Amino acid sequence: GVLDGVIFAMVKYTIEDMNYLIMLQRRNPKSYIIPWHMEGGAWDVIWKLCDEPGAYYIKIDDDVTYIADGAIPEMIREKRRGRFLFVSANVVNHGILSAVHQEIASIPHLVRPEPAEGADPMALKLGPWLPRGDVMNDPNFRIEHTFYSDCVWRRWDCAALVHEALLYRLETNSSCAFDFGMFDFHAHGYETMFDGIGRSIDWNDNFFAFSHEDFSDMDWEALANDDERQMSTLHPKQRGEHAGAIGSAIIAHWTFSIQEKGLLANTTLLERYRARAEVIMAELAEKHYDGQFQPRGHLWAMDER
């Protein structure tokens, strides 16, 4: 395969998380790595795991719900071209790229379905949003081009819209509409957006490619305090290099924390992403594991309760 190994970088976790990781690692003992040697500390400890000279790494957030076929090879090919310091995936539900998706008309006009009167609580969670046109023209869903936007970052319904747009495109075999080619996060310079309380982030680092050598002059103290700001903004600025996103590497980032409660309470998005994953799990089980499915973390946790 494309990946030589998977390192589970643990910062915040529970006993249930550890038990699940151990089950996964037993299934793939040579390639799944649980770094028991990690020392206590701040965010810098996870990045110090990337210590193999000449190696390329992909940082994947733990709430990624979809990865397009070929996304990781595309990212590594672009990284090896040497044009960008960091190469991000084309992230759906992203502080910057969600606005780009709307600007290139990736997001069609979708409307929330009305729940049936007297339906049971599960049925009150909204199913797939309904198509009304090729271009979203509802003024309530204008996505601002900034990392702490109201529409997307703060609002669960805007997050639901971008996820629904991706699932709609996948169902209609039109996910290529999300492909913008290349996007340069630093085309207009560094630290161009601020949150009003002294923090600036040029892009969200949910899923991106880098090499061990990219960290040779890292400010580890700054990284420990705020790794996303350091990776997205300060380190590229220090080096005079840019970060970019490759449009063909489409992935879905489930949620920013402020969105999660609304998404879980009001949508069936997670169930629909899981249904897609089950198909892939079945294929992999048949090809590589004698028909045995990988452990399912969500079902295992339910059984424990």
mmCIF file of C-alpha atoms in Angstrom, residues 27 41 86 95 108 110 131 138 140 198 218 240 251 273 290:
data_model
loop_
_atom_site.group_PDB
_atom_site.id
_atom_site.type_symbol
_atom_site.label_atom_id
_atom_site.label_comp_id
_atom_site.label_asym_id
_atom_site.label_seq_id
_atom_site.Cartn_x
_atom_site.Cartn_y
_atom_site.Cartn_z
ATOM 1 C CA ARG A 27 -4.760 -6.664 13.838
ATOM 2 C CA GLY A 41 4.046 17.591 27.574
ATOM 3 C CA PHE A 86 3.106 21.904 3.552
ATOM 4 C CA GLY A 95 -12.188 27.395 7.914
ATOM 5 C CA PRO A 108 -25.385 23.253 -4.690
ATOM 6 C CA LEU A 110 -29.678 22.166 -0.746
ATOM 7 C CA PRO A 131 -31.498 19.658 -4.028
ATOM 8 C CA ASP A 138 -29.826 31.368 0.137
ATOM 9 C CA ASN A 140 -28.347 32.615 5.174
ATOM 10 C CA GLY A 198 -4.515 38.114 19.162
ATOM 11 C CA MET A 218 11.121 24.483 14.199
ATOM 12 C CA GLY A 240 9.523 32.285 3.529
ATOM 13 C CA ILE A 251 -11.424 14.561 2.516
ATOM 14 C CA TYR A 273 -20.474 8.400 6.544
ATOM 15 C CA ASP A 290 -9.905 -13.651 5.850
#
